[in-house]
Coordinates of C-alpha atoms in Angstrom, one line a residue:
M1 CA 0.0 0.0 0.0
A2 CA 1.1 3.6 -0.6
L3 CA 0.1 6.9 0.9
D4 CA -1.7 9.2 -1.6
E5 CA -0.1 12.6 -0.9
N6 CA -3.0 14.5 -2.4
K7 CA -5.8 13.0 -0.4
G8 CA -4.0 11.8 2.7
V9 CA -5.6 8.4 2.8
W10 CA -4.3 4.8 2.4
K11 CA -5.1 2.9 -0.8
S12 CA -4.8 -0.9 -1.4
G13 CA -4.5 -2.4 -4.9
K14 CA -7.5 -2.0 -7.1
G15 CA -10.0 -2.4 -4.3
K16 CA -11.3 -5.7 -5.5
G17 CA -10.4 -7.6 -2.3
R18 CA -10.1 -11.4 -1.9
K19 CA -13.3 -13.5 -2.0
T20 CA -11.8 -16.7 -0.6
P21 CA -9.0 -17.7 1.8
K22 CA -5.6 -18.5 0.3
G23 CA -4.9 -22.2 -0.5
R24 CA -6.9 -25.1 -2.0
Q25 CA -10.6 -24.3 -2.0
L26 CA -13.3 -26.5 -0.6
D27 CA -15.4 -28.2 -3.2
D28 CA -19.0 -28.7 -2.0
T29 CA -19.6 -31.8 -4.1
A30 CA -16.4 -33.5 -2.7
W31 CA -17.4 -32.4 0.8
D32 CA -20.8 -34.1 0.3
D33 CA -19.1 -37.3 -0.9
V34 CA -16.9 -37.4 2.2
R35 CA -19.8 -36.7 4.6
T36 CA -21.8 -39.5 2.9
L37 CA -18.9 -42.0 3.2
L38 CA -18.2 -41.1 6.9
G39 CA -21.9 -41.3 7.9
E40 CA -22.3 -41.3 11.6
R41 CA -18.8 -42.2 12.4
P42 CA -17.0 -40.0 14.9
R43 CA -14.6 -37.5 13.4
R44 CA -11.7 -38.4 15.6
P45 CA -8.2 -37.7 14.4
D46 CA -7.1 -41.3 15.1
L47 CA -9.5 -42.5 12.5
L48 CA -7.9 -40.6 9.7
I49 CA -6.3 -43.6 8.0
E50 CA -9.6 -45.6 8.2
F51 CA -11.3 -42.7 6.4
L52 CA -8.6 -42.5 3.8
H53 CA -9.3 -46.2 3.1
L54 CA -13.0 -45.5 2.7
I55 CA -12.2 -42.9 0.0
Q56 CA -9.6 -45.0 -1.7
D57 CA -11.8 -48.1 -1.8
T58 CA -14.8 -46.1 -3.1
Y59 CA -13.1 -44.0 -5.8
G60 CA -9.9 -46.0 -6.5
H61 CA -7.7 -43.0 -5.5
L62 CA -7.5 -39.9 -3.3
S63 CA -8.2 -36.8 -5.2
A64 CA -7.0 -33.4 -4.0
A65 CA -10.7 -32.3 -3.7
H66 CA -11.5 -35.3 -1.4
L67 CA -8.4 -34.7 0.7
R68 CA -9.4 -31.1 1.1
A69 CA -12.9 -32.1 2.0
L70 CA -11.7 -34.7 4.5
A71 CA -9.5 -32.1 6.2
E72 CA -12.5 -29.8 6.5
E73 CA -14.8 -32.5 7.9
M74 CA -12.2 -33.6 10.5
R75 CA -11.1 -30.1 11.4
L76 CA -7.5 -31.0 10.5
S77 CA -5.0 -29.1 8.5
M78 CA -4.6 -30.0 4.8
A79 CA -0.9 -30.6 5.5
E80 CA -1.6 -33.2 8.1
V81 CA -4.0 -35.1 5.9
Y82 CA -1.7 -34.9 2.9
E83 CA 1.4 -36.1 4.8
V84 CA -0.4 -39.1 6.1
A85 CA -2.0 -40.0 2.8
T86 CA 1.4 -39.8 1.0
F87 CA 3.2 -41.8 3.7
Y88 CA 1.5 -45.1 3.0
A89 CA 2.0 -47.2 -0.2
H90 CA -1.6 -48.2 -0.6
F91 CA -3.0 -44.7 -1.0
D92 CA -2.9 -43.1 -4.5
V93 CA -3.0 -39.3 -4.2
V94 CA -4.0 -37.6 -7.4
K95 CA -3.6 -33.8 -7.7
E96 CA -5.7 -31.5 -9.9
G97 CA -5.0 -32.2 -13.6
D98 CA -3.3 -35.5 -13.0
T99 CA -4.7 -38.8 -14.4
P100 CA -6.1 -41.2 -11.9
P101 CA -4.7 -44.7 -11.9
P102 CA -6.6 -47.5 -13.8
A103 CA -9.5 -49.1 -12.1
L104 CA -7.5 -52.3 -11.5
T105 CA -4.1 -52.6 -9.8
I106 CA -1.9 -55.7 -9.7
R107 CA 0.8 -55.7 -7.1
V108 CA 3.6 -58.3 -7.8
C109 CA 5.6 -59.4 -4.8
D110 CA 9.3 -59.1 -5.4
S111 CA 10.7 -60.1 -2.0
L112 CA 13.3 -62.9 -1.8
S113 CA 11.1 -66.0 -2.0
C114 CA 9.1 -64.6 -4.9
E115 CA 12.2 -63.3 -6.6
L116 CA 13.6 -66.9 -6.5
A117 CA 10.4 -68.1 -8.0
G118 CA 10.6 -65.7 -11.0
A119 CA 8.8 -62.6 -9.9
Q120 CA 10.7 -60.3 -12.3
A121 CA 9.8 -62.5 -15.3
L122 CA 6.2 -62.5 -14.1
K123 CA 6.0 -58.8 -13.8
S124 CA 7.5 -58.3 -17.3
A125 CA 5.0 -60.7 -18.7
L126 CA 2.1 -58.9 -17.1
E127 CA 3.4 -55.5 -18.3
D128 CA 3.7 -56.8 -21.9
G129 CA 0.5 -58.8 -21.9
L130 CA -2.0 -56.4 -20.3
D131 CA -3.5 -53.1 -21.4
P132 CA -1.8 -50.4 -19.2
S133 CA -4.8 -48.1 -19.6
K134 CA -7.0 -50.7 -17.8
V135 CA -4.5 -52.5 -15.5
R136 CA -1.7 -51.0 -13.5
V137 CA 1.2 -53.4 -12.6
L138 CA 3.3 -52.5 -9.6
R139 CA 6.1 -54.2 -7.7
A140 CA 5.3 -54.7 -4.0
P141 CA 7.1 -56.0 -0.9
C142 CA 6.3 -59.3 0.8
M143 CA 2.6 -60.3 1.0
G144 CA 3.0 -63.1 3.5
R145 CA 2.4 -65.8 0.9
C146 CA 6.0 -67.0 0.4
D147 CA 4.9 -70.6 0.5
T148 CA 3.0 -70.1 -2.8
A149 CA 5.6 -68.0 -4.6
P150 CA 5.4 -66.2 -7.0
T151 CA 2.3 -64.4 -5.7
L152 CA 0.5 -61.2 -6.6
E153 CA -2.6 -59.3 -5.6
L154 CA -5.2 -58.5 -8.2
G155 CA -7.3 -55.9 -6.6
H156 CA -7.7 -57.7 -3.2
N157 CA -7.6 -61.2 -4.7
H158 CA -4.3 -63.0 -4.1
I159 CA -3.2 -65.3 -6.9
D160 CA -0.8 -68.0 -5.7
H161 CA 1.8 -69.6 -8.1
A162 CA 0.8 -66.7 -10.3
T163 CA 1.0 -66.8 -14.1
L164 CA -0.2 -64.4 -16.8
E165 CA -2.9 -67.0 -17.8
K166 CA -4.2 -67.1 -14.2
V167 CA -4.3 -63.3 -14.1
E168 CA -6.1 -63.0 -17.4
A169 CA -8.7 -65.6 -16.3
A170 CA -9.3 -63.8 -13.0
I171 CA -9.7 -60.4 -14.8
A172 CA -12.2 -62.0 -17.3
A173 CA -14.2 -63.4 -14.4
D174 CA -14.0 -60.1 -12.4
D175 CA -12.5 -62.1 -9.6
T176 CA -10.8 -59.2 -7.8
H177 CA -12.0 -59.7 -4.2
A178 CA -10.5 -61.5 -1.3
H179 CA -11.2 -65.2 -1.0
V180 CA -12.0 -66.1 2.7
P181 CA -10.8 -69.7 3.5
A182 CA -12.7 -72.2 5.7
Y183 CA -11.8 -71.5 9.3
E184 CA -12.9 -72.4 12.9
T185 CA -15.9 -70.1 13.6
F186 CA -17.0 -68.8 17.0
E187 CA -19.7 -71.5 17.3
T188 CA -17.2 -74.3 16.6
Y189 CA -14.6 -72.9 19.0
R190 CA -17.1 -72.4 21.7
S191 CA -18.3 -76.0 21.4
T192 CA -14.8 -77.3 22.2
G193 CA -14.4 -75.2 25.4
G194 CA -13.4 -72.0 23.8
Y195 CA -13.6 -68.9 26.1
A196 CA -14.1 -71.0 29.2
A197 CA -10.7 -70.1 30.5
L198 CA -11.4 -66.4 29.9
E199 CA -14.7 -66.6 31.7
T200 CA -13.1 -68.4 34.6
L201 CA -10.5 -65.7 35.0
R202 CA -13.0 -62.9 34.7
A203 CA -15.1 -64.5 37.4
G204 CA -12.3 -64.4 40.0
G205 CA -8.9 -65.2 38.5
D206 CA -5.6 -63.8 39.8
W207 CA -3.6 -62.1 37.0
E208 CA -0.3 -62.8 38.8
E209 CA -1.0 -66.5 38.7
V210 CA -1.7 -66.4 35.0
Q211 CA 1.5 -64.3 34.5
E212 CA 3.5 -66.9 36.4
K213 CA 2.0 -69.6 34.2
V214 CA 3.0 -67.8 31.1
L215 CA 6.5 -67.1 32.4
S216 CA 7.0 -70.8 33.4
S217 CA 6.0 -71.9 29.9
G218 CA 9.0 -70.0 28.6
L219 CA 6.8 -68.0 26.1
R220 CA 8.7 -65.0 24.6
G221 CA 7.6 -62.4 22.1
L222 CA 7.2 -64.1 18.7
G223 CA 7.2 -60.9 16.6
G224 CA 11.0 -60.8 16.6
A225 CA 12.2 -59.2 19.8
G226 CA 11.8 -62.2 22.0
F227 CA 11.1 -60.4 25.2
P228 CA 9.5 -62.7 28.0
S229 CA 5.8 -62.2 27.4
G230 CA 4.5 -62.3 30.9
K231 CA 7.0 -59.6 32.2
K232 CA 5.3 -57.0 29.9
W233 CA 2.1 -57.4 31.9
G234 CA 3.7 -56.3 35.1
F235 CA 5.4 -53.3 33.4
V236 CA 2.1 -52.1 32.0
R237 CA 0.1 -52.7 35.3
A238 CA 2.7 -50.7 37.2
N239 CA 1.4 -47.5 35.4
A240 CA -1.9 -45.9 36.3
G241 CA -4.8 -46.4 33.9
P242 CA -6.5 -46.2 31.6
R243 CA -4.5 -48.8 29.8
Y244 CA -4.7 -50.2 26.3
L245 CA -3.7 -53.4 24.5
A246 CA -2.4 -53.3 20.9
V247 CA -1.9 -56.3 18.7
N248 CA 0.9 -56.1 16.2
G249 CA -0.5 -57.9 13.1
D250 CA 1.7 -56.0 10.7
E251 CA 3.6 -59.2 9.6
G252 CA 5.7 -57.5 7.0
E253 CA 9.1 -59.2 7.5
P254 CA 9.8 -60.9 4.1
G255 CA 9.5 -64.7 4.4
T256 CA 7.1 -64.5 7.4
F257 CA 3.6 -65.9 7.1
K258 CA 2.9 -67.8 10.4
D259 CA 0.5 -65.2 11.8
R260 CA -1.6 -65.4 8.6
Y261 CA -1.5 -69.2 8.8
Y262 CA -3.0 -69.2 12.3
L263 CA -5.5 -66.4 11.7
E264 CA -6.9 -68.1 8.6
R265 CA -7.5 -71.3 10.5
T266 CA -8.0 -70.7 14.3
P267 CA -8.7 -67.0 14.8
H268 CA -10.4 -67.5 18.2
L269 CA -7.3 -69.0 19.8
F270 CA -5.7 -65.6 19.1
L271 CA -8.8 -63.6 20.1
E272 CA -9.2 -65.5 23.4
G273 CA -5.5 -65.0 24.2
M274 CA -5.8 -61.3 23.4
L275 CA -8.8 -61.0 25.8
I276 CA -6.9 -62.8 28.5
A277 CA -4.0 -60.5 28.2
A278 CA -6.4 -57.5 28.2
W279 CA -8.0 -58.8 31.3
A280 CA -4.6 -59.2 33.0
V281 CA -3.7 -55.5 32.4
E282 CA -7.2 -54.2 32.7
A283 CA -7.1 -52.7 29.2
E284 CA -9.8 -50.3 28.4
T285 CA -9.7 -51.1 24.6
C286 CA -8.0 -53.7 22.5
F287 CA -6.6 -52.4 19.2
I288 CA -5.8 -55.0 16.5
Y289 CA -3.5 -53.5 13.8
M290 CA -3.7 -55.8 10.8
R291 CA -1.7 -55.3 7.6
D292 CA -3.7 -54.4 4.5
E293 CA -2.0 -57.2 2.5
Y294 CA -4.2 -59.6 4.5
P295 CA -7.8 -58.8 3.2
A296 CA -9.1 -62.3 4.0
V297 CA -7.8 -62.1 7.6
L298 CA -9.4 -58.6 8.0
E299 CA -12.8 -60.0 6.9
I300 CA -12.5 -63.1 9.2
L301 CA -11.7 -60.8 12.1
R302 CA -14.6 -58.5 11.3
R303 CA -17.0 -61.4 11.3
E304 CA -15.7 -63.0 14.4
I305 CA -15.5 -59.8 16.4
R306 CA -19.2 -59.3 15.6
A307 CA -19.8 -62.8 16.8
L308 CA -18.1 -62.0 20.1
E309 CA -20.1 -58.9 20.5
D310 CA -23.4 -60.7 19.7
A311 CA -22.5 -63.4 22.3
G312 CA -21.9 -60.7 25.0
I313 CA -18.3 -61.8 25.5
V314 CA -17.1 -58.2 24.7
A315 CA -19.0 -54.9 24.5
A316 CA -19.5 -53.3 21.1
G317 CA -16.4 -51.3 20.2
Y318 CA -14.2 -52.9 22.9
I319 CA -12.1 -54.5 20.1
D320 CA -11.0 -51.8 17.6
L321 CA -9.8 -53.4 14.3
R322 CA -7.4 -51.1 12.4
R323 CA -6.3 -51.6 8.9
G324 CA -2.7 -50.9 7.9
A325 CA -1.9 -49.2 4.5
G326 CA 1.3 -50.7 3.2
A327 CA 4.2 -49.7 5.5
Y328 CA 6.6 -52.3 6.8
I329 CA 7.9 -49.8 9.4
C330 CA 4.6 -50.1 11.2
G331 CA 5.7 -53.5 12.5
E332 CA 7.9 -51.5 14.9
E333 CA 5.7 -51.1 18.0
S334 CA 6.0 -47.3 18.4
A335 CA 5.5 -46.7 14.7
M336 CA 2.4 -48.9 14.8
I337 CA 1.1 -46.9 17.7
E338 CA 1.6 -43.7 15.7
S339 CA -0.4 -45.2 12.9
I340 CA -3.2 -46.3 15.2
E341 CA -3.3 -42.6 16.3
G342 CA -3.9 -41.7 12.6
K343 CA -0.4 -40.4 11.9
R344 CA 2.6 -41.3 9.8
G345 CA 4.3 -44.5 11.0
L346 CA 7.5 -42.9 12.4
P347 CA 9.2 -44.8 15.2
R348 CA 9.4 -42.9 18.5
H349 CA 12.6 -42.1 20.5
R350 CA 12.7 -44.2 23.6
P351 CA 12.4 -43.8 26.6
P352 CA 9.6 -43.5 27.4
F353 CA 8.6 -47.0 26.4
V354 CA 5.2 -47.8 25.1
A355 CA 4.4 -49.7 28.4
Q356 CA 4.5 -46.3 30.0
V357 CA 3.5 -43.9 27.1
G358 CA 1.7 -45.7 24.3
I359 CA -1.6 -45.1 22.5
H360 CA -2.9 -41.6 23.3
G361 CA -0.1 -41.3 25.9
R362 CA -1.4 -44.1 28.0
P363 CA 0.3 -47.4 29.1
T364 CA 0.0 -49.9 26.3
L365 CA 0.6 -53.7 26.2
V366 CA 1.9 -54.7 22.8
H367 CA 1.8 -58.3 21.7
N368 CA 2.3 -60.2 18.4
V369 CA -0.5 -62.4 17.0
E370 CA 1.2 -65.7 17.5
T371 CA 2.2 -64.8 21.1
L372 CA -1.4 -64.4 22.0
H373 CA -2.3 -67.6 20.2
W374 CA 0.0 -69.3 22.7
V375 CA -1.3 -67.4 25.7
A376 CA -4.7 -69.0 25.1
R377 CA -3.2 -72.4 24.6
I378 CA -1.2 -72.1 27.9
C379 CA -4.3 -71.0 29.8
R380 CA -6.3 -73.9 28.3
E381 CA -3.6 -76.7 28.3
G382 CA -1.1 -75.6 30.9
P383 CA 2.5 -74.3 30.5
E384 CA 3.7 -77.7 29.5
V385 CA 2.2 -77.2 26.0
L386 CA 5.5 -75.3 25.4
S387 CA 7.9 -76.2 28.2
G388 CA 7.2 -79.9 27.8
T389 CA 9.1 -80.1 24.5
E390 CA 12.9 -80.2 24.6
H391 CA 15.4 -80.7 21.7
N392 CA 19.1 -79.9 21.5
G393 CA 19.0 -78.4 24.9
R394 CA 16.3 -76.0 24.0
K395 CA 12.7 -76.0 25.4
G396 CA 9.5 -75.0 23.6
L397 CA 8.1 -74.9 20.2
R398 CA 8.6 -72.6 17.2
S399 CA 6.5 -71.9 14.2
Y400 CA 8.9 -71.7 11.3
S401 CA 7.8 -70.0 8.0
V402 CA 9.7 -72.0 5.5
S403 CA 10.1 -71.1 1.8
G404 CA 12.6 -70.9 -1.0
R405 CA 14.3 -73.9 -2.5
V406 CA 12.5 -76.6 -0.5
A407 CA 10.1 -79.3 -1.7
Q408 CA 7.1 -78.3 0.5
P409 CA 7.1 -74.7 1.7
G410 CA 4.8 -73.9 4.6
V411 CA 4.5 -73.3 8.3
Y412 CA 6.1 -76.0 10.4
L413 CA 5.6 -76.2 14.2
L414 CA 8.8 -77.8 15.4
P415 CA 10.9 -78.0 18.6
A416 CA 12.6 -74.7 19.3
G417 CA 16.0 -76.5 19.2
S418 CA 15.5 -77.4 15.5
T419 CA 18.5 -76.8 13.2
I420 CA 18.3 -75.8 9.6
T421 CA 18.8 -79.5 8.7
D422 CA 15.7 -80.4 10.8
I423 CA 13.7 -77.7 9.2
I424 CA 14.6 -78.6 5.6
E425 CA 13.8 -82.2 6.4
A426 CA 10.4 -81.2 7.7
A427 CA 9.7 -79.3 4.5
G428 CA 10.3 -82.4 2.4
G429 CA 13.9 -81.8 1.7
M430 CA 15.4 -79.6 -1.0
A431 CA 13.4 -79.0 -4.2
E432 CA 14.3 -81.4 -7.0
G433 CA 17.6 -80.4 -8.7
H434 CA 18.7 -78.1 -6.0
V435 CA 21.6 -78.4 -3.6
F436 CA 21.5 -76.6 -0.2
K437 CA 23.8 -73.5 -0.2
A438 CA 22.6 -70.9 2.3
Y439 CA 19.7 -69.8 4.3
Q440 CA 18.0 -66.7 5.9
P441 CA 17.2 -67.8 9.5
G442 CA 14.8 -65.1 10.5
G443 CA 13.9 -62.6 7.8
P444 CA 16.2 -60.3 5.9
S445 CA 17.2 -58.5 9.1
S446 CA 19.0 -61.7 10.1
G447 CA 21.1 -61.8 7.0
L448 CA 22.4 -65.0 5.3
L449 CA 24.2 -68.0 6.8
P450 CA 26.1 -70.7 4.8
A451 CA 24.9 -74.4 4.6
S452 CA 28.0 -75.3 6.6
I453 CA 26.4 -73.8 9.7
D454 CA 23.8 -76.6 10.0
D455 CA 24.1 -77.7 13.6
V456 CA 23.0 -74.5 15.4
P457 CA 19.4 -74.5 16.9
L458 CA 17.3 -71.8 15.3
D459 CA 16.0 -70.2 18.5
F460 CA 16.4 -67.2 20.7
D461 CA 19.9 -66.3 21.7
T462 CA 21.6 -69.1 19.7
L463 CA 22.4 -67.1 16.5
Q464 CA 23.7 -63.9 18.0
P465 CA 27.3 -65.2 18.3
L466 CA 27.1 -65.7 14.5
G467 CA 26.1 -62.1 13.9
S468 CA 22.5 -63.1 13.2
F469 CA 19.2 -63.8 15.2
I470 CA 16.0 -65.8 14.9
G471 CA 13.7 -62.8 14.5
S472 CA 10.3 -63.9 13.2
A473 CA 11.6 -67.4 12.3
A474 CA 11.2 -66.7 8.6
V475 CA 13.4 -69.3 7.0
V476 CA 14.3 -68.9 3.3
V477 CA 16.5 -71.6 1.8
L478 CA 18.9 -70.9 -1.1
S479 CA 20.5 -73.4 -3.4
D480 CA 23.5 -73.8 -5.6
Q481 CA 21.5 -72.1 -8.4
D482 CA 21.4 -68.8 -6.4
R483 CA 23.9 -66.1 -5.6
A484 CA 24.2 -64.9 -2.0
R485 CA 25.1 -61.4 -3.3
D486 CA 21.9 -61.2 -5.3
A487 CA 19.8 -62.3 -2.2
A488 CA 21.6 -59.7 -0.1
L489 CA 20.9 -57.0 -2.7
N490 CA 17.2 -58.0 -2.7
M491 CA 17.1 -57.6 1.1
L492 CA 18.7 -54.1 1.0
R493 CA 16.4 -53.0 -1.8
F494 CA 13.5 -53.9 0.5
F495 CA 15.0 -51.9 3.3
E496 CA 15.6 -49.0 1.0
D497 CA 12.0 -48.9 -0.1
E498 CA 10.6 -49.4 3.4
S499 CA 12.8 -47.0 5.4
C500 CA 10.5 -44.3 6.9
G501 CA 13.1 -41.7 6.1
Q502 CA 13.1 -40.2 9.6
C503 CA 16.8 -40.7 10.3
T504 CA 19.6 -40.1 7.9
P505 CA 21.7 -43.1 8.7
C506 CA 18.9 -45.5 7.6
R507 CA 17.4 -43.4 4.8
V508 CA 20.7 -42.5 3.1
G509 CA 22.6 -45.6 4.3
C510 CA 20.2 -48.1 2.6
E511 CA 20.3 -46.1 -0.6
K512 CA 24.1 -45.9 -0.7
A513 CA 24.4 -49.6 0.2
V514 CA 22.2 -50.6 -2.7
K515 CA 24.4 -48.6 -5.1
L516 CA 27.6 -50.1 -3.7
M517 CA 26.2 -53.6 -3.8
Q518 CA 25.4 -53.4 -7.5
A519 CA 29.1 -53.0 -8.4
D520 CA 30.8 -56.1 -9.9
Q521 CA 33.3 -55.9 -7.0
W522 CA 32.2 -54.6 -3.6
D523 CA 34.1 -51.9 -1.9
Q524 CA 34.4 -53.7 1.3
P525 CA 36.1 -51.0 3.5
L526 CA 33.5 -48.5 2.5
L527 CA 30.6 -50.9 3.1
D528 CA 32.1 -51.8 6.5
E529 CA 32.2 -48.1 7.4
L530 CA 28.6 -47.6 6.1
C531 CA 27.3 -50.6 8.1
T532 CA 28.9 -49.3 11.3
A533 CA 27.3 -45.9 10.9
M534 CA 23.8 -47.4 10.2
A535 CA 24.0 -49.9 13.1
D536 CA 25.2 -47.3 15.6
A537 CA 23.2 -44.2 14.6
S538 CA 19.8 -45.4 13.3
I539 CA 16.7 -44.8 15.5
C540 CA 15.0 -48.1 15.2
G541 CA 15.7 -51.8 14.4
L542 CA 15.2 -51.4 10.7
G543 CA 18.3 -49.3 10.2
Q544 CA 20.2 -51.1 12.9
A545 CA 19.7 -54.6 11.4
A546 CA 19.7 -53.6 7.7
P547 CA 23.5 -54.1 7.5
N548 CA 23.4 -57.7 8.5
P549 CA 22.9 -59.1 5.0
I550 CA 26.0 -57.1 3.9
K551 CA 28.2 -58.1 6.8
L552 CA 27.3 -61.8 6.6
T553 CA 27.7 -62.0 2.8
I554 CA 31.2 -60.5 3.1
R555 CA 32.0 -62.9 5.9
H556 CA 30.7 -66.2 4.3
F557 CA 30.5 -65.6 0.6
S558 CA 33.5 -63.4 -0.2
D559 CA 34.2 -65.4 -3.4
E560 CA 31.0 -63.8 -4.9
I561 CA 31.9 -60.2 -4.2

């Protein structure tokens, strides 16, 4: 503005003024769309991801107009809605003027087991054989179906042992929805004594007696960390309520599919175990965070949670089922809690720990799906169901997800002292024409071990002296037809894609590692230095464990690099 010397008044521009606030304008039609979709649901910020799913599922993408309308409806900033929508791989944000994706999306798994089974050739065949204006073909991380590699997701329909012909047939039949397998329903589980243990405990049980029973069984966290399960209960109860329970169902570690295996067969063992743990810590709400790559499991849980509510075993809303959106990092417990709160899945700095400050700042008990499966079995059958098995000096049982170059991939419940030789034997031996060369003992975070290390039990604490660990017991077997360096590169590419980007050592370190590992000859001193920086300075386990495939490949397969 300038002072008019003749009239002594202030003037501003041409006097037209601004009719709207700055920024993206609210579209009334889009606002109506969003309000219709949300219906009577509460507009709580922690439900943001659930509402983004509603829009994505209905329209096939997230338009800028709908994001603006959702921000208005939830009284959130546009920046907050946008940052969450762009964080997760399963949301497609489309700005004004951009072309929305085709109506149908195919996600081809390219993690290690599927890579060994020809995922790249499958993806190329799909790209060459399908109309890109009608079908979008994307690479995707592990879908938890490593036993049927190569696998892909057509819409929400998983096609196992996938081929171009199978995909074309499914498209022609409009078979794009999840197939729910036969499983043990509430009525069947109830008829065999299901929920009797829970009802007995609710009627007058002592949580410390149950805790001691769980501890005496030797049960440890089966998501990868291996912390004694019962001890968590005491830590959470030591903090004033209200308290919550959160189930980590984001089974994203490549090679892992044991949780899906159990949930698609006996979901109520898990649900009863969850409710027993919730009773033990007096949890106000149970949150189940289930990965979006398991649409059949999500449908099973929706049905069976309704059955529990109808039977009066839980009040309506006591179990809050949340759907992930394609982010491996949300398998880290604090990142999962951030996602449950409707935010980006960024791991938190600790302390404080989630047992003290978890969901909505309250004490939170976090358990893995299989851990709770065993809590129910321990309460029903006694601690001996685990502690009564001993092999190679180790007590207990382990669910090994076995895939790769074996004759019969699958989940095998074996003694915890089982060696890789025992596991391969249980899986029918090596696949025809393949000779055992190497194996991943517990997901890519555990790296690669050579076939010569075949007498070490794959259990907690036994692999650390070798620079590895059991993790989620995701065993992928390699043969003489595979190169360890290629497998290690596949693992680092996965970590590069899935790094949340919060900390520089992990974000940049994974990227640099992938570039260095593509050289014909690895720069070992530089890779060693990079591995040290990543392991020492990363915030969470992703960046800290990502160097393991590099270090173990250098140690055991130096002839390849």
